[in-house]
Amino acid sequence: MRAFVGVVALVAGVGLSIAWAAETEKTPQQIVDERVAGMKKMGGALKAASGLKADPAAAKAKMAEAIAFAETIPSHFPKGTGIGDPGVTKSRALQEIWAKPDEFKAAAEAAVAALKAVDTALDSGEQAAVDAAFKGVGKGCGGCHKPFRGPDKD
Amino acid sequence: MLKWLIVAALVAGAAVLVWLLLPSRAVVVIPAGVTSADPGMAERGAYLVRAGGCLTCHWNKKGHGEPFAGGLPLKTPFGTFYSPNITPDDETGIGRWSDEDFVRALTQGEGVHGEELYPVFPYTSYAHMTVEDALAIKAHLATLTPVKTPKRANEVVFPLSWRALMKGWKLLFFSGAKPIANDPSRDATWNRGRYIVKALGHCGECHTPRGVLGEQIDAQYLHGNAHGPDGWKVPALAGAGARDLDQWSVEEIEEYLKSGVEPDFDSVQGPMADVIEDGTKHLTDEDRRAIALYLKSLNAR
């Protein structure tokens, strides 16, 4: 029995350490691909939320999804994962992100604030307020893309 | 026999040379009684200048130039072109141009001295404009404050630096001024949309792929262009690759042309941001709707 538990523990341990290795050894390109997928998913959630005019509760759930990702944006941009960095074959992340880290963080916080404003407006139940808040979201996202995202190239 | 062949080749060569050396003078027909001085033309032109996106090229915004005074570098595979000054300055602008000169430049791609203009100036699209609209644009430009800014010389690769060669290019790819005729089987909105997209808005200049000589491939109109201005990938608005346009609603396209915000709240960047900022943002809701409906019709299945 003891031997059995030991074997299981060993196997589990090896499995874990493999998983761990995979976790730490994400290539720069994988980090890029994951954050781009995250950005797109966030966009999808926002699109869904903006279409759920008749169902504020469902819209709020979608907003929560978007906010959850938006709050983590800076953590998806470790140094060495921008255009021109070794191992990065396709990315639009400009090096300015790491040259002006405070501005990048501030842009992320502004976007989060814009998203939370929609959430608040949804609570108010006023459609005009919701529409106005959604307009702010476009500006919030654009406020970071303009200075920190480069051209879409092949 | 050989002697005659050589003589024939020499004669043909000389004829081509003479043809290339002769200044161009395309015939421009202005309907009787229409001039750029007609009342209301300048106001109409102010709007058309927006629809035509003239400022996206004739304004070196980043270089702190004056609007319409030119000087913007336009990089292409054939070299760098600089937009000229189209304010009504007598020496460096178009102050002394006649109505005919202006219509000839805009719709035939010929300069005031009979020189060929390069097709980076999207006259192949403006050729589809009506003469009245072209004259209204001139009327508006005439109301601007003249700015003295001499044109910076283009830096074009040899032999294309020889303007006369554009005659050959035109022979291959340009069929002259040809205002778009309304399609009676479609409604007025669709026709208006097509006119703005094809003629004024010159959307095909970026959204249509180009051949080796820089010509637009008409059979793939608006099918996207991997090598757009400043290296940007220009998405397809029609055809199999038009993934977004296939999905976006008419209202969503309208919103994009007004604010640059996409349905998923991502926003426009690069050359299209200028098209919106200096152009489509200033159009009426009706015209933006016409563009959107026309684009949607290209994606109808």
Coordinates of C-alpha atoms in Angstrom, one line a residue:
Chain A
M1 CA 0.0 0.0 0.0
R2 CA 2.7 2.4 1.0
A3 CA 4.6 1.5 -2.1
F4 CA 1.6 2.2 -4.2
V5 CA 1.0 5.6 -2.6
G6 CA 4.6 6.3 -3.2
V7 CA 4.4 5.4 -6.9
V8 CA 1.2 7.5 -7.3
A9 CA 2.9 10.4 -5.6
L10 CA 5.9 10.1 -7.8
V11 CA 3.9 9.9 -10.9
A12 CA 1.8 12.8 -9.8
G13 CA 4.9 14.7 -8.9
V14 CA 6.5 14.1 -12.3
G15 CA 3.3 15.1 -14.0
L16 CA 3.1 18.3 -11.9
S17 CA 6.7 19.2 -12.6
I18 CA 6.1 18.7 -16.3
A19 CA 3.0 20.9 -16.1
W20 CA 5.1 23.4 -14.1
A21 CA 7.9 23.4 -16.7
A22 CA 5.3 23.9 -19.4
E23 CA 3.9 26.8 -17.4
T24 CA 7.2 28.6 -16.9
E25 CA 8.7 27.8 -20.2
K26 CA 6.0 29.5 -22.3
T27 CA 7.7 30.9 -25.3
P28 CA 7.4 34.6 -25.9
Q29 CA 5.2 33.9 -28.9
Q30 CA 2.9 31.8 -26.8
I31 CA 2.5 34.7 -24.4
V32 CA 1.7 37.0 -27.3
D33 CA -0.8 34.5 -28.8
E34 CA -2.5 34.1 -25.4
R35 CA -2.9 37.8 -24.8
V36 CA -4.2 38.4 -28.3
A37 CA -6.7 35.6 -27.7
G38 CA -7.6 37.2 -24.4
M39 CA -8.1 40.7 -26.0
K40 CA -10.3 39.2 -28.7
K41 CA -12.3 37.3 -26.1
M42 CA -12.7 40.5 -24.1
G43 CA -13.9 42.2 -27.3
G44 CA -16.4 39.4 -27.9
A45 CA -17.8 39.8 -24.3
L46 CA -18.2 43.5 -24.9
K47 CA -19.9 43.0 -28.2
A48 CA -22.3 40.6 -26.5
A49 CA -22.9 42.9 -23.6
S50 CA -23.7 45.8 -25.9
G51 CA -26.3 43.6 -27.7
L52 CA -28.0 42.6 -24.5
K53 CA -30.0 45.8 -24.0
A54 CA -33.1 44.0 -22.8
D55 CA -31.3 41.9 -20.2
P56 CA -29.1 44.0 -17.9
A57 CA -28.2 41.0 -15.7
A58 CA -26.8 39.0 -18.6
A59 CA -25.1 42.2 -19.9
K60 CA -23.5 42.6 -16.4
A61 CA -22.2 39.0 -16.5
K62 CA -20.5 39.7 -19.8
M63 CA -19.1 43.0 -18.5
A64 CA -17.6 41.1 -15.5
E65 CA -15.8 38.8 -17.9
A66 CA -14.4 41.8 -19.8
I67 CA -13.4 43.6 -16.6
A68 CA -11.7 40.5 -15.2
F69 CA -9.4 40.3 -18.3
A70 CA -8.9 44.1 -18.5
E71 CA -7.6 44.2 -14.9
T72 CA -4.8 41.7 -15.8
I73 CA -3.7 43.4 -19.0
P74 CA -0.3 44.7 -17.8
S75 CA 0.6 41.2 -16.5
H76 CA 0.2 39.8 -20.0
F77 CA 3.0 42.0 -21.2
P78 CA 6.3 40.8 -19.6
K79 CA 9.4 42.4 -21.0
G80 CA 10.8 40.6 -24.0
T81 CA 7.5 39.9 -25.7
G82 CA 7.2 42.8 -28.1
I83 CA 7.9 43.4 -31.8
G84 CA 11.5 42.5 -32.6
D85 CA 12.2 40.6 -29.4
P86 CA 13.9 37.1 -29.8
G87 CA 11.3 34.4 -30.3
V88 CA 8.5 36.8 -31.2
T89 CA 7.4 36.2 -34.8
K90 CA 4.1 38.0 -34.9
S91 CA 3.0 40.7 -32.5
R92 CA 1.8 44.3 -32.6
A93 CA 3.1 45.2 -29.2
L94 CA 5.4 48.2 -29.5
Q95 CA 8.6 48.6 -27.4
E96 CA 7.1 51.8 -26.0
I97 CA 5.2 49.6 -23.6
W98 CA 8.4 48.9 -21.7
A99 CA 9.9 52.3 -22.3
K100 CA 6.9 54.0 -20.7
P101 CA 5.6 51.5 -18.2
D102 CA 3.7 54.0 -16.1
E103 CA 1.8 55.4 -19.1
F104 CA 1.0 51.8 -20.2
K105 CA -0.4 51.0 -16.7
A106 CA -2.4 54.2 -16.7
A107 CA -3.9 53.4 -20.0
A108 CA -4.9 50.0 -18.7
E109 CA -6.5 51.6 -15.6
A110 CA -8.4 54.1 -17.8
A111 CA -9.8 51.2 -19.8
V112 CA -10.9 49.4 -16.7
A113 CA -12.5 52.5 -15.4
A114 CA -14.4 52.9 -18.7
L115 CA -15.6 49.3 -18.4
K116 CA -16.7 49.8 -14.8
A117 CA -18.7 52.9 -15.9
V118 CA -20.8 50.7 -18.2
D119 CA -21.4 48.3 -15.3
T120 CA -22.6 51.2 -13.2
A121 CA -24.8 52.5 -16.0
L122 CA -26.3 49.1 -16.3
D123 CA -27.3 49.3 -12.7
S124 CA -29.0 52.6 -13.3
G125 CA -31.3 51.1 -15.9
E126 CA -31.1 54.1 -18.1
Q127 CA -30.4 53.2 -21.7
A128 CA -29.0 56.7 -22.6
A129 CA -26.4 56.3 -19.8
V130 CA -25.5 52.8 -21.0
D131 CA -25.0 54.0 -24.5
A132 CA -22.9 56.9 -23.4
A133 CA -20.8 54.6 -21.2
F134 CA -20.2 52.2 -24.2
K135 CA -18.9 55.2 -26.2
G136 CA -16.3 55.7 -23.5
V137 CA -15.2 52.1 -23.9
G138 CA -14.1 52.7 -27.5
K139 CA -12.0 55.6 -26.3
G140 CA -10.6 53.5 -23.3
C141 CA -9.4 50.7 -25.6
G142 CA -8.2 53.2 -28.2
G143 CA -6.3 55.2 -25.6
C144 CA -3.9 52.3 -25.2
H145 CA -3.9 50.9 -28.8
K146 CA -2.9 54.3 -30.3
P147 CA 0.4 54.7 -28.5
F148 CA 1.2 51.1 -27.8
R149 CA 0.0 48.9 -30.6
G150 CA 1.7 48.9 -34.0
P151 CA 0.6 48.2 -37.5
D152 CA -1.3 45.1 -38.6
K153 CA 1.2 43.4 -40.9
D154 CA 1.7 40.0 -42.4
Chain B
M1 CA 14.4 42.3 -95.9
L2 CA 16.4 42.8 -92.7
K3 CA 17.1 46.3 -93.8
W4 CA 13.4 47.1 -94.0
L5 CA 12.8 45.5 -90.6
I6 CA 15.4 47.7 -89.1
V7 CA 14.0 50.8 -90.8
A8 CA 10.5 49.9 -89.6
A9 CA 11.7 49.4 -86.0
L10 CA 13.5 52.7 -86.1
V11 CA 10.4 54.5 -87.5
A12 CA 8.2 52.8 -84.8
G13 CA 10.7 53.7 -82.1
A14 CA 10.9 57.3 -83.2
A15 CA 7.1 57.5 -83.4
V16 CA 6.8 56.2 -79.8
L17 CA 9.5 58.7 -78.7
V18 CA 7.6 61.6 -80.3
W19 CA 4.4 60.4 -78.7
L20 CA 6.1 60.2 -75.3
L21 CA 7.6 63.7 -75.7
L22 CA 4.5 65.5 -76.8
P23 CA 2.6 67.1 -73.9
S24 CA -0.7 65.6 -73.1
R25 CA -3.9 67.4 -73.6
A26 CA -6.9 65.1 -72.9
V27 CA -10.2 66.7 -74.1
V28 CA -12.3 67.8 -71.2
V29 CA -15.9 68.4 -71.7
I30 CA -17.6 70.8 -69.3
P31 CA -21.3 71.0 -69.7
A32 CA -22.4 74.4 -71.1
G33 CA -23.2 77.0 -68.4
V34 CA -21.5 75.1 -65.6
T35 CA -18.5 76.8 -63.9
S36 CA -16.8 76.7 -60.5
A37 CA -18.1 80.2 -59.9
D38 CA -21.7 79.2 -59.8
P39 CA -23.6 80.0 -56.6
G40 CA -23.5 77.2 -54.0
M41 CA -20.5 75.4 -55.6
A42 CA -18.0 76.3 -52.9
E43 CA -20.3 75.0 -50.1
R44 CA -21.0 71.8 -52.0
G45 CA -17.2 71.5 -52.6
A46 CA -16.4 71.8 -48.9
Y47 CA -18.4 68.6 -48.3
L48 CA -17.0 66.8 -51.4
V49 CA -13.5 67.5 -50.3
R50 CA -14.3 65.5 -47.2
A51 CA -15.9 62.7 -49.2
G52 CA -12.9 62.7 -51.5
G53 CA -10.4 62.5 -48.6
C54 CA -8.1 65.1 -50.2
L55 CA -6.7 66.1 -46.8
T56 CA -5.4 62.6 -46.1
C57 CA -2.7 63.3 -48.7
H58 CA -2.5 67.0 -49.3
W59 CA -1.8 67.8 -45.6
N60 CA 1.5 67.1 -43.9
K61 CA -0.1 67.0 -40.5
K62 CA 2.8 65.4 -38.6
G63 CA 5.3 67.8 -40.3
H64 CA 3.2 70.7 -39.1
G65 CA 2.3 71.8 -42.6
E66 CA -0.9 73.8 -43.5
P67 CA -4.0 71.9 -44.7
F68 CA -4.1 71.5 -48.5
A69 CA -0.5 72.8 -48.8
G70 CA 0.8 69.3 -49.5
G71 CA 4.3 68.1 -48.6
L72 CA 3.2 64.7 -47.3
P73 CA 5.6 61.9 -48.2
L74 CA 3.9 58.9 -49.8
K75 CA 6.1 55.9 -49.8
T76 CA 5.4 53.3 -52.5
P77 CA 7.4 50.4 -54.0
F78 CA 8.3 52.8 -56.9
G79 CA 9.7 55.6 -54.7
T80 CA 8.5 58.4 -52.5
F81 CA 6.1 60.9 -53.8
Y82 CA 5.3 64.3 -52.2
S83 CA 1.8 65.7 -52.5
P84 CA 1.7 69.2 -54.1
N85 CA 0.1 72.4 -52.8
I86 CA -3.5 72.7 -53.9
T87 CA -4.3 76.0 -52.1
P88 CA -5.0 78.9 -54.5
D89 CA -1.5 80.3 -54.3
D90 CA -0.5 81.7 -57.8
E91 CA 3.1 80.5 -57.8
T92 CA 3.2 77.3 -55.8
G93 CA -0.5 76.3 -55.8
I94 CA -3.4 76.1 -58.2
G95 CA -4.4 79.8 -58.1
R96 CA -4.0 80.3 -61.8
W97 CA -5.6 77.1 -62.9
S98 CA -8.7 77.2 -65.2
D99 CA -11.7 75.0 -64.6
E100 CA -10.5 72.9 -67.4
D101 CA -7.1 72.5 -66.0
F102 CA -8.5 71.3 -62.7
V103 CA -10.9 68.8 -64.2
R104 CA -8.2 67.5 -66.5
A105 CA -5.9 66.9 -63.5
L106 CA -8.6 65.2 -61.3
T107 CA -10.2 63.0 -63.9
Q108 CA -7.5 62.5 -66.5
G109 CA -4.3 62.6 -64.4
E110 CA -2.7 65.4 -66.4
G111 CA -0.9 68.4 -64.9
V112 CA -1.3 72.0 -66.0
H113 CA 1.7 71.9 -68.2
G114 CA 0.6 68.8 -70.0
E115 CA 2.8 66.6 -67.9
E116 CA 1.6 63.1 -66.8
L117 CA 0.7 62.8 -63.1
Y118 CA 1.6 59.7 -61.2
P119 CA -1.3 57.4 -60.2
V120 CA -0.4 57.7 -56.5
F121 CA -2.7 60.6 -56.9
P122 CA -5.9 58.5 -57.2
Y123 CA -7.1 60.1 -60.4
T124 CA -8.1 56.6 -61.7
S125 CA -10.8 56.7 -59.0
Y126 CA -11.6 60.4 -59.4
A127 CA -12.1 59.8 -63.1
H128 CA -15.5 58.3 -62.1
M129 CA -16.5 61.7 -60.6
T130 CA -19.0 64.0 -62.3
V131 CA -17.6 67.2 -63.8
E132 CA -19.9 69.2 -61.6
D133 CA -18.5 67.6 -58.4
A134 CA -14.9 68.2 -59.6
L135 CA -15.7 71.9 -60.2
A136 CA -17.4 72.2 -56.9
I137 CA -14.2 71.0 -55.3
K138 CA -12.2 73.6 -57.2
A139 CA -14.7 76.2 -56.0
H140 CA -14.1 75.3 -52.4
L141 CA -10.3 75.2 -52.8
A142 CA -10.5 78.7 -54.3
T143 CA -12.0 80.0 -51.1
L144 CA -8.9 78.9 -49.0
T145 CA -6.2 81.2 -47.9
P146 CA -3.3 80.8 -50.4
V147 CA -0.2 79.2 -48.8
K148 CA 3.2 79.5 -50.3
T149 CA 4.7 76.0 -50.3
P150 CA 6.7 74.8 -53.3
K151 CA 6.3 71.2 -54.3
R152 CA 9.0 68.9 -53.1
A153 CA 10.5 66.8 -55.9
N154 CA 9.4 63.2 -56.0
E155 CA 12.1 60.6 -55.3
V156 CA 11.1 58.0 -57.9
V157 CA 13.2 55.0 -59.2
F158 CA 14.6 55.3 -62.7
P159 CA 13.2 55.0 -65.3
L160 CA 9.8 55.7 -63.8
S161 CA 11.2 59.1 -62.8
W162 CA 10.5 60.0 -66.4
R163 CA 6.9 61.2 -66.2
A164 CA 6.3 60.6 -69.9
L165 CA 6.4 56.8 -69.3
M166 CA 3.1 57.2 -67.4
K167 CA 1.5 57.5 -70.9
G168 CA 2.3 53.9 -71.5
W169 CA 0.9 53.0 -68.0
K170 CA -2.3 54.8 -68.8
L171 CA -2.5 53.1 -72.2
L172 CA -2.5 49.8 -70.3
F173 CA -4.6 50.6 -67.2
F174 CA -6.6 53.8 -67.6
S175 CA -9.5 54.4 -69.9
G176 CA -10.0 58.1 -69.2
A177 CA -12.7 60.2 -67.5
K178 CA -15.8 58.1 -67.1
P179 CA -18.4 59.3 -64.6
I180 CA -20.3 56.4 -63.1
A181 CA -23.7 56.0 -64.6
N182 CA -26.6 55.2 -62.2
D183 CA -27.7 51.6 -62.3
P184 CA -31.4 51.9 -62.8
S185 CA -32.0 48.4 -61.4
R186 CA -30.9 49.7 -57.9
D187 CA -32.3 52.4 -55.7
A188 CA -30.8 55.9 -55.2
T189 CA -29.1 55.0 -51.9
W190 CA -27.2 52.1 -53.4
N191 CA -26.1 54.2 -56.4
R192 CA -25.0 57.0 -54.0
G193 CA -23.0 54.5 -52.0
R194 CA -21.3 53.1 -55.0
Y195 CA -20.5 56.6 -56.3
I196 CA -18.9 57.5 -53.0
V197 CA -16.9 54.3 -52.6
K198 CA -15.7 54.1 -56.2
A199 CA -15.3 57.7 -57.2
L200 CA -15.0 60.1 -54.3
G201 CA -13.8 57.9 -51.5
H202 CA -11.3 56.0 -53.6
C203 CA -11.7 53.1 -51.2
G204 CA -10.2 50.8 -53.8
E205 CA -6.9 52.5 -53.7
C206 CA -6.0 50.7 -50.5
H207 CA -8.6 47.9 -50.3
T208 CA -8.0 46.4 -53.8
P209 CA -4.8 44.3 -54.5
R210 CA -2.3 45.7 -57.0
G211 CA -0.4 44.1 -59.8
V212 CA 3.3 44.4 -60.5
L213 CA 3.0 47.8 -62.2
G214 CA 0.9 49.2 -59.3
E215 CA -2.4 48.9 -61.1
Q216 CA -5.5 47.9 -59.2
I217 CA -6.7 44.4 -60.1
D218 CA -10.3 45.2 -61.0
A219 CA -11.4 41.6 -60.9
Q220 CA -10.5 41.6 -57.2
Y221 CA -12.2 44.9 -56.4
L222 CA -12.0 45.6 -52.6
H223 CA -10.7 42.0 -52.0
G224 CA -8.0 43.3 -49.6
N225 CA -4.3 44.2 -49.9
A226 CA -1.6 42.7 -47.8
H227 CA 0.8 45.5 -48.8
G228 CA -1.1 48.7 -48.0
P229 CA 0.3 52.2 -47.1
D230 CA 3.0 52.2 -44.4
G231 CA 3.1 48.4 -44.5
W232 CA -0.4 48.0 -43.2
K233 CA -2.5 45.0 -44.1
V234 CA -5.7 46.3 -45.6
P235 CA -8.7 44.0 -44.9
A236 CA -11.0 42.8 -47.6
L237 CA -14.4 44.6 -47.8
A238 CA -15.7 42.1 -50.4
G239 CA -15.0 38.6 -51.6
A240 CA -14.2 35.5 -49.7
G241 CA -11.7 37.2 -47.3
A242 CA -14.2 39.8 -46.1
R243 CA -14.6 38.2 -42.7
D244 CA -15.6 41.3 -40.7
L245 CA -17.7 42.9 -43.4
D246 CA -19.6 39.7 -43.8
Q247 CA -20.5 39.8 -40.1
W248 CA -20.9 43.5 -39.4
S249 CA -24.4 45.0 -39.7
V250 CA -25.1 48.1 -41.8
E251 CA -25.4 50.1 -38.5
E252 CA -22.0 48.7 -37.3
I253 CA -20.3 49.7 -40.6
E254 CA -21.9 53.2 -40.2
E255 CA -20.6 53.5 -36.6
Y256 CA -17.1 52.5 -37.8
L257 CA -17.0 55.1 -40.5
K258 CA -18.2 57.7 -38.0
S259 CA -16.1 56.9 -34.9
G260 CA -13.6 54.3 -35.9
V261 CA -14.9 51.9 -33.2
E262 CA -15.5 48.3 -34.3
P263 CA -18.4 46.2 -33.1
D264 CA -16.1 44.5 -30.6
F265 CA -14.9 47.9 -29.3
D266 CA -11.4 47.5 -30.9
S267 CA -10.7 50.7 -32.8
V268 CA -9.2 51.8 -36.0
Q269 CA -5.5 52.6 -36.4
G270 CA -3.1 53.6 -39.2
P271 CA -4.1 54.8 -42.6
M272 CA -7.8 54.1 -42.1
A273 CA -7.9 56.2 -39.0
D274 CA -7.0 59.2 -41.2
V275 CA -9.6 58.2 -43.8
I276 CA -12.2 58.4 -41.0
E277 CA -10.7 61.5 -39.2
D278 CA -10.3 63.6 -42.3
G279 CA -13.1 62.1 -44.4
T280 CA -16.0 59.8 -43.5
K281 CA -16.5 61.2 -40.0
H282 CA -17.6 64.5 -41.6
L283 CA -20.2 63.0 -44.0
T284 CA -23.9 63.0 -43.4
D285 CA -25.6 60.0 -41.7
E286 CA -27.4 59.4 -45.1
D287 CA -24.1 59.1 -47.0
R288 CA -22.5 56.9 -44.4
R289 CA -25.6 54.7 -44.6
A290 CA -25.3 54.6 -48.4
I291 CA -21.7 53.5 -48.2
A292 CA -22.6 50.8 -45.6
L293 CA -25.5 49.5 -47.7
Y294 CA -23.4 49.4 -50.8
L295 CA -20.6 47.5 -49.0
K296 CA -23.1 45.1 -47.6
S297 CA -24.6 44.5 -51.0
L298 CA -21.1 43.3 -52.2
N299 CA -21.2 40.7 -49.4
A300 CA -24.7 39.5 -50.0
R301 CA -24.9 35.8 -50.8

